Amino acid sequence: MSNGALAILAACSIFSFGAAAQTPAKEAETAIRGALARWTADFNARDTARICDLFAPDLVYDYRGFPERTHADLCGLLLQSLADRTKQFTYALDIREIIVSGDMAVVRLVWTLTTTLPGATTPVVSKEPGLDVFRRQVDGNWRIARYIAYEE
């Protein structure tokens, strides 16, 4: 085999290895984007059947001004809020960045919550920047294990 052919073969091998190395990260990013989009749609539709599925059982989160909370705390708050038919809630999602490393991923995002209260003519809009740490679970799904958020 000539040196030129060996160089081409080596370049193809490196390219193939690089492309293969990117595949799991891209697949994880796609899965995470899908999970966040599903959660947003479920929340906005008040579909509580899967509303807690985005969060890992060992979730710990910090929201500025509130005590540290767990999966049970968050699920209880979500279910209580969505059961309150006197208020209208809508979330919009702005994913700023997703960094994947093995079975962990970090998502920098901004949630915009629009709340319409009974009798109000103008809704209350709050922007909530945050950082979500996803972990691939035993079942293969990506779930939020930790997050930090605050209201602007």
mmCIF file of C-alpha atoms in Angstrom:
data_model
loop_
_atom_site.group_PDB
_atom_site.id
_atom_site.type_symbol
_atom_site.label_atom_id
_atom_site.label_comp_id
_atom_site.label_asym_id
_atom_site.label_seq_id
_atom_site.Cartn_x
_atom_site.Cartn_y
_atom_site.Cartn_z
ATOM 1 C CA MET A 1 0.000 0.000 0.000
ATOM 2 C CA SER A 2 1.388 3.429 -0.881
ATOM 3 C CA ASN A 3 2.031 6.176 1.657
ATOM 4 C CA GLY A 4 -0.764 8.230 0.078
ATOM 5 C CA ALA A 5 -3.234 5.388 0.476
ATOM 6 C CA LEU A 6 -2.149 4.896 4.097
ATOM 7 C CA ALA A 7 -2.632 8.613 4.784
ATOM 8 C CA ILE A 8 -6.126 8.551 3.307
ATOM 9 C CA LEU A 9 -6.986 5.412 5.290
ATOM 10 C CA ALA A 10 -5.683 7.015 8.501
ATOM 11 C CA ALA A 11 -7.633 10.214 7.833
ATOM 12 C CA CYS A 12 -10.820 8.224 7.237
ATOM 13 C CA SER A 13 -10.272 6.281 10.452
ATOM 14 C CA ILE A 14 -9.759 9.468 12.457
ATOM 15 C CA PHE A 15 -12.827 11.063 10.878
ATOM 16 C CA SER A 16 -14.933 7.963 11.559
ATOM 17 C CA PHE A 17 -13.734 7.805 15.159
ATOM 18 C CA GLY A 18 -14.500 11.515 15.662
ATOM 19 C CA ALA A 19 -17.949 11.149 14.148
ATOM 20 C CA ALA A 20 -18.687 8.073 16.272
ATOM 21 C CA ALA A 21 -17.513 9.906 19.396
ATOM 22 C CA GLN A 22 -19.982 12.713 18.661
ATOM 23 C CA THR A 23 -22.983 10.432 18.200
ATOM 24 C CA PRO A 24 -23.743 9.689 21.891
ATOM 25 C CA ALA A 25 -23.470 13.388 22.833
ATOM 26 C CA LYS A 26 -25.759 14.433 19.975
ATOM 27 C CA GLU A 27 -28.206 11.663 20.860
ATOM 28 C CA ALA A 28 -28.173 12.802 24.493
ATOM 29 C CA GLU A 29 -28.735 16.419 23.479
ATOM 30 C CA THR A 30 -31.671 15.406 21.283
ATOM 31 C CA ALA A 31 -33.169 13.302 24.094
ATOM 32 C CA ILE A 32 -32.779 16.145 26.604
ATOM 33 C CA ARG A 33 -34.342 18.700 24.241
ATOM 34 C CA GLY A 34 -37.215 16.272 23.676
ATOM 35 C CA ALA A 35 -37.723 15.690 27.401
ATOM 36 C CA LEU A 36 -37.810 19.439 28.091
ATOM 37 C CA ALA A 37 -40.220 20.046 25.185
ATOM 38 C CA ARG A 38 -42.523 17.220 26.387
ATOM 39 C CA TRP A 39 -42.512 18.594 29.928
ATOM 40 C CA THR A 40 -43.340 22.097 28.664
ATOM 41 C CA ALA A 41 -46.243 20.781 26.587
ATOM 42 C CA ASP A 42 -47.530 18.660 29.483
ATOM 43 C CA PHE A 43 -47.310 21.580 31.918
ATOM 44 C CA ASN A 44 -49.070 23.982 29.549
ATOM 45 C CA ALA A 45 -51.815 21.399 28.910
ATOM 46 C CA ARG A 46 -52.114 20.715 32.659
ATOM 47 C CA ASP A 47 -51.425 17.066 31.889
ATOM 48 C CA THR A 48 -50.229 15.773 35.249
ATOM 49 C CA ALA A 49 -49.804 12.125 34.214
ATOM 50 C CA ARG A 50 -46.066 12.570 33.477
ATOM 51 C CA ILE A 51 -45.359 15.981 35.011
ATOM 52 C CA CYS A 52 -42.854 14.575 37.528
ATOM 53 C CA ASP A 53 -41.090 12.260 35.050
ATOM 54 C CA LEU A 54 -38.540 14.900 34.019
ATOM 55 C CA PHE A 55 -37.007 14.796 37.487
ATOM 56 C CA ALA A 56 -34.782 12.078 38.949
ATOM 57 C CA PRO A 57 -35.935 10.450 42.202
ATOM 58 C CA ASP A 58 -32.853 11.877 43.955
ATOM 59 C CA LEU A 59 -33.542 15.431 42.732
ATOM 60 C CA VAL A 60 -32.233 18.291 44.850
ATOM 61 C CA TYR A 61 -32.900 21.836 43.724
ATOM 62 C CA ASP A 62 -32.339 25.389 44.800
ATOM 63 C CA TYR A 63 -34.626 28.212 43.794
ATOM 64 C CA ARG A 64 -33.446 31.576 45.068
ATOM 65 C CA GLY A 65 -35.268 32.640 48.210
ATOM 66 C CA PHE A 66 -36.618 29.179 49.046
ATOM 67 C CA PRO A 67 -35.203 26.276 51.053
ATOM 68 C CA GLU A 68 -33.515 23.398 49.223
ATOM 69 C CA ARG A 69 -36.145 20.947 47.993
ATOM 70 C CA THR A 70 -36.490 17.377 46.741
ATOM 71 C CA HIS A 71 -38.389 15.404 44.113
ATOM 72 C CA ALA A 72 -41.356 14.901 46.451
ATOM 73 C CA ASP A 73 -41.483 18.634 47.236
ATOM 74 C CA LEU A 74 -41.379 19.636 43.578
ATOM 75 C CA CYS A 75 -43.971 17.085 42.470
ATOM 76 C CA GLY A 76 -46.305 18.182 45.238
ATOM 77 C CA LEU A 77 -45.964 21.835 44.214
ATOM 78 C CA LEU A 78 -46.470 21.062 40.532
ATOM 79 C CA LEU A 79 -49.563 18.954 41.148
ATOM 80 C CA GLN A 80 -51.016 21.546 43.521
ATOM 81 C CA SER A 81 -50.380 24.422 41.113
ATOM 82 C CA LEU A 82 -51.839 22.625 38.102
ATOM 83 C CA ALA A 83 -54.916 21.589 40.090
ATOM 84 C CA ASP A 84 -55.689 25.251 40.856
ATOM 85 C CA ARG A 85 -58.067 26.093 37.988
ATOM 86 C CA THR A 86 -58.438 29.708 39.142
ATOM 87 C CA LYS A 87 -54.998 30.505 37.682
ATOM 88 C CA GLN A 88 -53.712 30.075 34.158
ATOM 89 C CA PHE A 89 -50.040 29.058 33.809
ATOM 90 C CA THR A 90 -47.935 28.913 30.670
ATOM 91 C CA TYR A 91 -44.219 28.129 30.431
ATOM 92 C CA ALA A 92 -41.999 29.015 27.486
ATOM 93 C CA LEU A 93 -38.543 27.462 27.200
ATOM 94 C CA ASP A 94 -35.336 29.015 25.905
ATOM 95 C CA ILE A 95 -32.441 26.550 25.886
ATOM 96 C CA ARG A 96 -29.192 28.506 25.781
ATOM 97 C CA GLU A 97 -26.694 25.650 25.872
ATOM 98 C CA ILE A 98 -26.397 21.912 26.450
ATOM 99 C CA ILE A 99 -23.075 20.343 27.411
ATOM 100 C CA VAL A 100 -22.962 16.548 27.513
ATOM 101 C CA SER A 101 -20.221 14.496 29.141
ATOM 102 C CA GLY A 102 -20.860 10.776 29.402
ATOM 103 C CA ASP A 103 -23.959 10.139 31.526
ATOM 104 C CA MET A 104 -24.162 13.748 32.736
ATOM 105 C CA ALA A 105 -25.325 16.886 30.973
ATOM 106 C CA VAL A 106 -25.656 20.512 31.958
ATOM 107 C CA VAL A 107 -28.374 22.682 30.446
ATOM 108 C CA ARG A 108 -28.286 26.449 30.684
ATOM 109 C CA LEU A 109 -31.794 27.753 30.050
ATOM 110 C CA VAL A 110 -34.400 30.395 30.773
ATOM 111 C CA TRP A 111 -37.987 29.534 31.601
ATOM 112 C CA THR A 112 -40.577 32.262 31.098
ATOM 113 C CA LEU A 113 -43.664 31.732 33.244
ATOM 114 C CA THR A 114 -46.822 33.644 32.409
ATOM 115 C CA THR A 115 -49.466 33.553 35.139
ATOM 116 C CA THR A 116 -52.946 34.966 34.754
ATOM 117 C CA LEU A 117 -54.692 35.493 38.086
ATOM 118 C CA PRO A 118 -58.466 35.622 38.563
ATOM 119 C CA GLY A 119 -59.856 39.041 37.658
ATOM 120 C CA ALA A 120 -56.506 40.342 36.412
ATOM 121 C CA THR A 121 -56.384 42.110 33.092
ATOM 122 C CA THR A 122 -52.637 41.789 32.718
ATOM 123 C CA PRO A 123 -50.746 38.531 33.235
ATOM 124 C CA VAL A 124 -47.686 38.326 35.468
ATOM 125 C CA VAL A 125 -44.575 37.344 33.501
ATOM 126 C CA SER A 126 -41.417 36.124 35.197
ATOM 127 C CA LYS A 127 -38.137 35.041 33.645
ATOM 128 C CA GLU A 128 -36.343 32.252 35.472
ATOM 129 C CA PRO A 129 -32.746 31.616 34.348
ATOM 130 C CA GLY A 130 -31.347 28.346 35.565
ATOM 131 C CA LEU A 131 -28.851 25.554 35.283
ATOM 132 C CA ASP A 132 -30.143 21.974 35.118
ATOM 133 C CA VAL A 133 -27.913 18.957 35.655
ATOM 134 C CA PHE A 134 -29.267 15.913 33.859
ATOM 135 C CA ARG A 135 -28.155 12.361 34.557
ATOM 136 C CA ARG A 136 -28.875 9.364 32.361
ATOM 137 C CA GLN A 137 -30.945 6.994 34.498
ATOM 138 C CA VAL A 138 -30.798 3.201 34.660
ATOM 139 C CA ASP A 139 -33.783 3.052 32.276
ATOM 140 C CA GLY A 140 -31.824 5.127 29.707
ATOM 141 C CA ASN A 141 -33.907 8.284 30.144
ATOM 142 C CA TRP A 142 -32.308 11.633 30.916
ATOM 143 C CA ARG A 143 -33.732 13.276 34.047
ATOM 144 C CA ILE A 144 -32.880 16.367 36.057
ATOM 145 C CA ALA A 145 -30.913 15.372 39.164
ATOM 146 C CA ARG A 146 -29.974 18.893 40.294
ATOM 147 C CA TYR A 147 -31.002 22.385 39.345
ATOM 148 C CA ILE A 148 -30.479 25.947 40.378
ATOM 149 C CA ALA A 149 -32.842 28.713 39.301
ATOM 150 C CA TYR A 150 -33.856 32.226 40.205
ATOM 151 C CA GLU A 151 -36.344 34.815 39.096
ATOM 152 C CA GLU A 152 -35.001 37.938 37.412
#
